[in-house]
Coordinates of N, CA and C and ligand atoms in Angstrom, one line a residue:
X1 N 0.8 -1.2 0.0 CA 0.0 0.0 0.0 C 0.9 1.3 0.0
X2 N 1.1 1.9 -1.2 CA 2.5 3.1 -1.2 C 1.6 4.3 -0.2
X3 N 0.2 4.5 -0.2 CA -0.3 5.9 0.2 C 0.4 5.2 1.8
X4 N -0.1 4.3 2.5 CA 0.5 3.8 3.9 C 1.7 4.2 4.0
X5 N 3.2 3.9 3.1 CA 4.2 3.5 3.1 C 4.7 5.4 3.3
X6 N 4.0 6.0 2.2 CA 4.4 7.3 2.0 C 4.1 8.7 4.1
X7 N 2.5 7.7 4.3 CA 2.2 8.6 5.5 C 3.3 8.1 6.4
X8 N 3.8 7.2 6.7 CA 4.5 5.7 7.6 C 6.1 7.4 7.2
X9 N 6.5 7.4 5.8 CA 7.5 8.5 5.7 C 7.7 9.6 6.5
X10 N 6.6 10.2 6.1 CA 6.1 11.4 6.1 C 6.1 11.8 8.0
X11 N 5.9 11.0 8.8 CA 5.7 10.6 9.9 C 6.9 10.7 10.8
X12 N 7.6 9.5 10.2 CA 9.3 9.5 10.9 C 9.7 10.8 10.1
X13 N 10.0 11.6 9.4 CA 10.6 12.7 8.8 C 10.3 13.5 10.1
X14 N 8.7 14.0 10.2 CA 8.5 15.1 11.1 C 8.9 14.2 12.6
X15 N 8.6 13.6 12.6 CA 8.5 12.8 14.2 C 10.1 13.0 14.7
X16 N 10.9 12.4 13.5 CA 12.4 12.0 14.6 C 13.4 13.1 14.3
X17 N 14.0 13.5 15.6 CA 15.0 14.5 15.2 C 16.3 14.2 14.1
X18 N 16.6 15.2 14.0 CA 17.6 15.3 12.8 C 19.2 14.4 13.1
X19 N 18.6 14.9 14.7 CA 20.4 14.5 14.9 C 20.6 12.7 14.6
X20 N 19.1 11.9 15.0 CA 19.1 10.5 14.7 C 19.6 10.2 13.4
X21 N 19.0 11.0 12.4 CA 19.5 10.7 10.8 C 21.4 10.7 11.0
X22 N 21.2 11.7 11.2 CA 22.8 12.3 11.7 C 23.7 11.4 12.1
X23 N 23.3 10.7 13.2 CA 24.2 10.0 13.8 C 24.3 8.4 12.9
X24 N 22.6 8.1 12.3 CA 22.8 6.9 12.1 C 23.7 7.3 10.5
X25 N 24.2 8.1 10.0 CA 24.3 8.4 8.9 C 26.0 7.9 9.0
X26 N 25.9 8.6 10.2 CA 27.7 8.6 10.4 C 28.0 7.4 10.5
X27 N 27.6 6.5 11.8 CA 27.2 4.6 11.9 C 27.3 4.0 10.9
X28 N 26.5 4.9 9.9 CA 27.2 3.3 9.1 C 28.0 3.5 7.9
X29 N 28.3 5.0 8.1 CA 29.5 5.5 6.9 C 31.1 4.8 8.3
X30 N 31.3 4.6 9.2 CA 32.0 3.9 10.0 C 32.7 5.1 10.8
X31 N 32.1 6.1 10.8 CA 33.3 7.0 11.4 C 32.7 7.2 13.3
X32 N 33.9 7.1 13.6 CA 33.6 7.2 14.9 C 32.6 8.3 15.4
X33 N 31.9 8.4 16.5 CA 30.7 9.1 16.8 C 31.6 10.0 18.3
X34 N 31.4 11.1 18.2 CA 32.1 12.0 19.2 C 31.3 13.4 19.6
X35 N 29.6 13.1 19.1 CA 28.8 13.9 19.3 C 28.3 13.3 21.0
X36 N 28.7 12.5 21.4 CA 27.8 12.3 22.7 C 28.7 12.8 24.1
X37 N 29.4 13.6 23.5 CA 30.1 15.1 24.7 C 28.8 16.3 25.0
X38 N 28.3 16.4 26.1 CA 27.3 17.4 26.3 C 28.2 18.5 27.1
X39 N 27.5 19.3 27.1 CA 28.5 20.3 28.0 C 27.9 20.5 29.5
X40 N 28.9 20.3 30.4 CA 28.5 20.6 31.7 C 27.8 21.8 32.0
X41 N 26.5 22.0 32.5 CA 26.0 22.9 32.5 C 26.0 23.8 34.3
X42 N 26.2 23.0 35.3 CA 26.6 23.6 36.7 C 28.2 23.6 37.0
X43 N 28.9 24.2 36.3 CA 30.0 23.7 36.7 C 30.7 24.0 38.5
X44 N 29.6 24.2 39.1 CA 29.8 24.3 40.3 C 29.6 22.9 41.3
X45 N 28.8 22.0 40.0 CA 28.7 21.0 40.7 C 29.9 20.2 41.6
X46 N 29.8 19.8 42.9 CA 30.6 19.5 43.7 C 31.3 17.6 42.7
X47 N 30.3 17.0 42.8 CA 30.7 16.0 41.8 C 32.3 16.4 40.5
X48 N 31.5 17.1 39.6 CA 32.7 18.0 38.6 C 33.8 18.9 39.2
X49 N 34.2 19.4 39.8 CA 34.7 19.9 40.5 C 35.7 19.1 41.7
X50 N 35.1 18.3 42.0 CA 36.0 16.9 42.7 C 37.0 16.6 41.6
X51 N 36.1 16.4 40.2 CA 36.9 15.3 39.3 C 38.4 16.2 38.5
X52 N 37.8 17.8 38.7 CA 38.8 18.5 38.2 C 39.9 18.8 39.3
X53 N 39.8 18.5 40.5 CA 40.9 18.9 42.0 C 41.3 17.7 41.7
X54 N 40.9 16.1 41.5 CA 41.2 14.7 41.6 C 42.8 14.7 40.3
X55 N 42.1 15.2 38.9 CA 43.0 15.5 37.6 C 44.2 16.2 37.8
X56 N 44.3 17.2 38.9 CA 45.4 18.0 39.3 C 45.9 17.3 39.9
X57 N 45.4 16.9 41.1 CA 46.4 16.1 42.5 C 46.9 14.6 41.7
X58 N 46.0 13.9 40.6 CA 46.7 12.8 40.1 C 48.2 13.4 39.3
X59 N 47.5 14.4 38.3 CA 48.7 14.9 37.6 C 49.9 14.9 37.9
X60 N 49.6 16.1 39.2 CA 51.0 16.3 40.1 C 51.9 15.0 41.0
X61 N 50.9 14.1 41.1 CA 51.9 12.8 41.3 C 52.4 12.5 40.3
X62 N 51.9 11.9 39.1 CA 52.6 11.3 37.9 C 53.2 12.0 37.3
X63 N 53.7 13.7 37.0 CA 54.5 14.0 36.7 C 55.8 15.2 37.3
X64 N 55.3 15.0 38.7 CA 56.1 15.3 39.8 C 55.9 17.3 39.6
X65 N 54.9 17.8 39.3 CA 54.3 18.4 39.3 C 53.7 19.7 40.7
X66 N 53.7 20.9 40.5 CA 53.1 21.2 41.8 C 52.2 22.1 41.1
X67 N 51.4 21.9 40.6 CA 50.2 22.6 40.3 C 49.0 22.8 41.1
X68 N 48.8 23.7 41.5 CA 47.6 24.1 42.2 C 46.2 24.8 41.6
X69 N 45.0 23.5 42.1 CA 43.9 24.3 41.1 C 42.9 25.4 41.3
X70 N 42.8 25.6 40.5 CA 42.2 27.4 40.6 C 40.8 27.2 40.6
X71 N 40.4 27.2 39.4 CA 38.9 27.0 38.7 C 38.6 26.5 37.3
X72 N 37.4 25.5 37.9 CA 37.0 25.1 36.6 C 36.3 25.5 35.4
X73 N 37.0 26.0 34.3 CA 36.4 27.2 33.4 C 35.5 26.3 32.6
X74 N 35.4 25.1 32.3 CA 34.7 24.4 31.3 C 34.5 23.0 31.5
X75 N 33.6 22.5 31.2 CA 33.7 21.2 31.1 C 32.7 20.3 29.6
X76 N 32.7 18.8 30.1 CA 31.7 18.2 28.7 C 31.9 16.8 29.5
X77 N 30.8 16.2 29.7 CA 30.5 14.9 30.3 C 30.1 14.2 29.0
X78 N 30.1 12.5 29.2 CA 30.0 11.6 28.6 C 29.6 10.9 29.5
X79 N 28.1 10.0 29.3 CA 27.4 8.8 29.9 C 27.3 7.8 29.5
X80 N 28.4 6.6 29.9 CA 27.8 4.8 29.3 C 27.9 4.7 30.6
X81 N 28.6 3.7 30.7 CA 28.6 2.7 32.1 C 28.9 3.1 33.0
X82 N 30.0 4.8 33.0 CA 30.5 5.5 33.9 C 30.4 6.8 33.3
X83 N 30.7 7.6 33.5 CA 30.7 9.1 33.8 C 32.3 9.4 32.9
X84 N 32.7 10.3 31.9 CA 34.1 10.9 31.3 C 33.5 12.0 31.3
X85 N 34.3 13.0 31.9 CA 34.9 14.2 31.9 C 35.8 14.9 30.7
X86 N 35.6 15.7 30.3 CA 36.8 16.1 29.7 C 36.2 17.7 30.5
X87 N 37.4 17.9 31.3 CA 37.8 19.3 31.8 C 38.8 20.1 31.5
X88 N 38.3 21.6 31.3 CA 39.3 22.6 30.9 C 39.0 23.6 32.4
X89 N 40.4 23.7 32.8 CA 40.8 23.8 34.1 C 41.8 24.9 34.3
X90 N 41.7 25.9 34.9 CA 42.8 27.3 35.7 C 43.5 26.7 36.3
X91 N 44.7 26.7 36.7 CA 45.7 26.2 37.8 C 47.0 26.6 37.4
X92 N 47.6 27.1 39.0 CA 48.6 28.1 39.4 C 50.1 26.9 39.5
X93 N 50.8 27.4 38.4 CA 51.9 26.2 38.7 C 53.2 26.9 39.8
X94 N 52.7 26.4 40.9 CA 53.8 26.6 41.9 C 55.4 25.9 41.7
X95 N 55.6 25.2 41.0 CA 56.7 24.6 40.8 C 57.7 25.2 40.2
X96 N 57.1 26.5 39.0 CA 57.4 27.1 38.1 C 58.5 28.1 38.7
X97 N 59.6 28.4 38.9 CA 60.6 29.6 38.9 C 60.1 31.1 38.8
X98 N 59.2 31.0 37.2 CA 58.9 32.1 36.9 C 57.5 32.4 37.5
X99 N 57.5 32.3 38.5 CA 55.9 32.1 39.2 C 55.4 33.3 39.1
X100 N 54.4 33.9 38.2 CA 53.6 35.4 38.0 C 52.8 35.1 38.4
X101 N 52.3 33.8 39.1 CA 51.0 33.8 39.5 C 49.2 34.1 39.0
X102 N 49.5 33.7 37.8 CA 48.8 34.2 36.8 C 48.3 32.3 36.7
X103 N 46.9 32.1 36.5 CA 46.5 31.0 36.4 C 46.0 30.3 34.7
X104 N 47.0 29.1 34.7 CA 47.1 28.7 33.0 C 46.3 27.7 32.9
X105 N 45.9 27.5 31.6 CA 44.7 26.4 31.2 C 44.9 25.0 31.1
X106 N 44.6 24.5 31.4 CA 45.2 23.0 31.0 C 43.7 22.4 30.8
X107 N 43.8 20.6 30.4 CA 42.5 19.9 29.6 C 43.3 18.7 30.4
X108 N 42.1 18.5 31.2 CA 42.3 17.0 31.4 C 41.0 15.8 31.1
X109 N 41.3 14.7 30.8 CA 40.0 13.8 31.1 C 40.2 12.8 31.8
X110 N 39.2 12.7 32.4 CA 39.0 12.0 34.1 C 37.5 11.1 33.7
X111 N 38.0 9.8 33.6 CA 36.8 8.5 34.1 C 36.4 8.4 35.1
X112 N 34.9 8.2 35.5 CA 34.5 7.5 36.5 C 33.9 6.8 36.5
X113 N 33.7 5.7 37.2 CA 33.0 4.6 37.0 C 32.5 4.4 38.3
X114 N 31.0 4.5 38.5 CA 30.2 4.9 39.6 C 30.3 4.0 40.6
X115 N 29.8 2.8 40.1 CA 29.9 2.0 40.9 C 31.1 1.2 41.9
X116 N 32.0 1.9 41.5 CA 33.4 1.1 42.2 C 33.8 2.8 43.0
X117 N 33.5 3.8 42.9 CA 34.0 5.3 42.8 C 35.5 5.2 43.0
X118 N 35.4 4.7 41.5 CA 36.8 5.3 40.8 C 37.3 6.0 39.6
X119 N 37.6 6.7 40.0 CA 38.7 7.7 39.3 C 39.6 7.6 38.4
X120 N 39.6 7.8 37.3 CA 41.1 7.5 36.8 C 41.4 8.6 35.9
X121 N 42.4 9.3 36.1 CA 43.1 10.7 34.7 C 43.4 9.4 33.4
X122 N 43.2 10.2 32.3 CA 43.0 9.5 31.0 C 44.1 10.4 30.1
X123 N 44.2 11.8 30.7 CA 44.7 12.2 30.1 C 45.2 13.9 30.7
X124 N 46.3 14.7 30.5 CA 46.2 15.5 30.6 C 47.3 16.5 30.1
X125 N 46.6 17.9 29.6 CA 47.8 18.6 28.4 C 47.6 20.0 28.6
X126 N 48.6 20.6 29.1 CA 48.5 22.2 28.9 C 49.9 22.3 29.5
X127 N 50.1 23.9 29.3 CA 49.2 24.3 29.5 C 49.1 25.0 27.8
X128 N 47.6 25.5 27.7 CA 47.1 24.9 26.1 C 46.6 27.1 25.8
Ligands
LIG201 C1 25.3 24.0 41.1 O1 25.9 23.2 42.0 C2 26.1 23.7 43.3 C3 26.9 22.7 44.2 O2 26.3 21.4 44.2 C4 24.8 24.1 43.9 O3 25.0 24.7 45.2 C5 24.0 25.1 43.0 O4 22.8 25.3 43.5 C6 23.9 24.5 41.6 N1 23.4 25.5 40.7 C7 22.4 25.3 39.8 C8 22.0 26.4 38.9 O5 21.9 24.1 39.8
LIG202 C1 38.1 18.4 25.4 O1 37.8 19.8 25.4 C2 38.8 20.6 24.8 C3 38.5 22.1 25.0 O2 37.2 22.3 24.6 C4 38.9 20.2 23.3 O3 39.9 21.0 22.7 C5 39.2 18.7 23.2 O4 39.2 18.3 21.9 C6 38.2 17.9 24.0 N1 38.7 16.5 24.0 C7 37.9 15.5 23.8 C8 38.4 14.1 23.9 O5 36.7 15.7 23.4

């Protein structure tokens, strides 16, 4: 029945958002999908904010580091099984000689995974 097939169209067009086309479009052209970063919208949340002090103080262990953090200017969460962070972060590098005290940007990303509350830096680069 095409008049069915055509309303059945007509239907999903208006009905589903654009981004589903979008995404499935990319899916099966094979390219990796990096739209499911939202942006942190409280960044005062105490949660985000943990994960951005946790990214410094890991930092400064693994790269022997005395960075002190300032504030968190940005963020962008990711939701599967755990919680990723990618944070853009102010911090004061005390380590530095030329200490102006002037607070520089760095990007770190921090996993969590709820259920175990753990932590782990995935990554971190600045200052950017
Ligand atoms: C943001 O989070 C902080 C700390 O949890 C909370 O006090 C504040 O009310 C939140 N702001 C908004 C707009 O939700
Ligand atoms: C994290 O955010 C920074 C700053 O917006 C951006 O340059 C970078 O590409 C992001 N990284 C990932 C893995 O999305």
């Amino acid at each position: 029945m095409p008049s069915n097939c055509q309303l059945l169209l007509f239907i999903i067009l208006i009905l589903v958002p654009k981004s589903i086309f979008l995404e499935l479009s990319l899916a099966s052209s094979g390219e990796t999908l990096v739209s499911d970063w939202r942006p942190i919208k409280n960044l005062s949340d105490t949660k985000v904010v943990d994960a951005a002090k946790f990214a410094v103080a890991r930092h400064n262990f693994e790269a022997k580091t005395r960075l002190i953090f300032d504030d968190l200017v940005d963020g962008e969460v990711k939701s599967h099984s755990g919680t990723d962070y990618n944070l853009t972060i102010a911090a004061r590098d005390d380590g530095d000689t030329d200490y102006d005290d002037t607070p520089r940007i760095y990007v770190a990303i921090v996993s969590h995974r709820q259920f175990q509350e753990f932590m782990r830096l995935d990554s971190f680069r600045g200052p950017v």
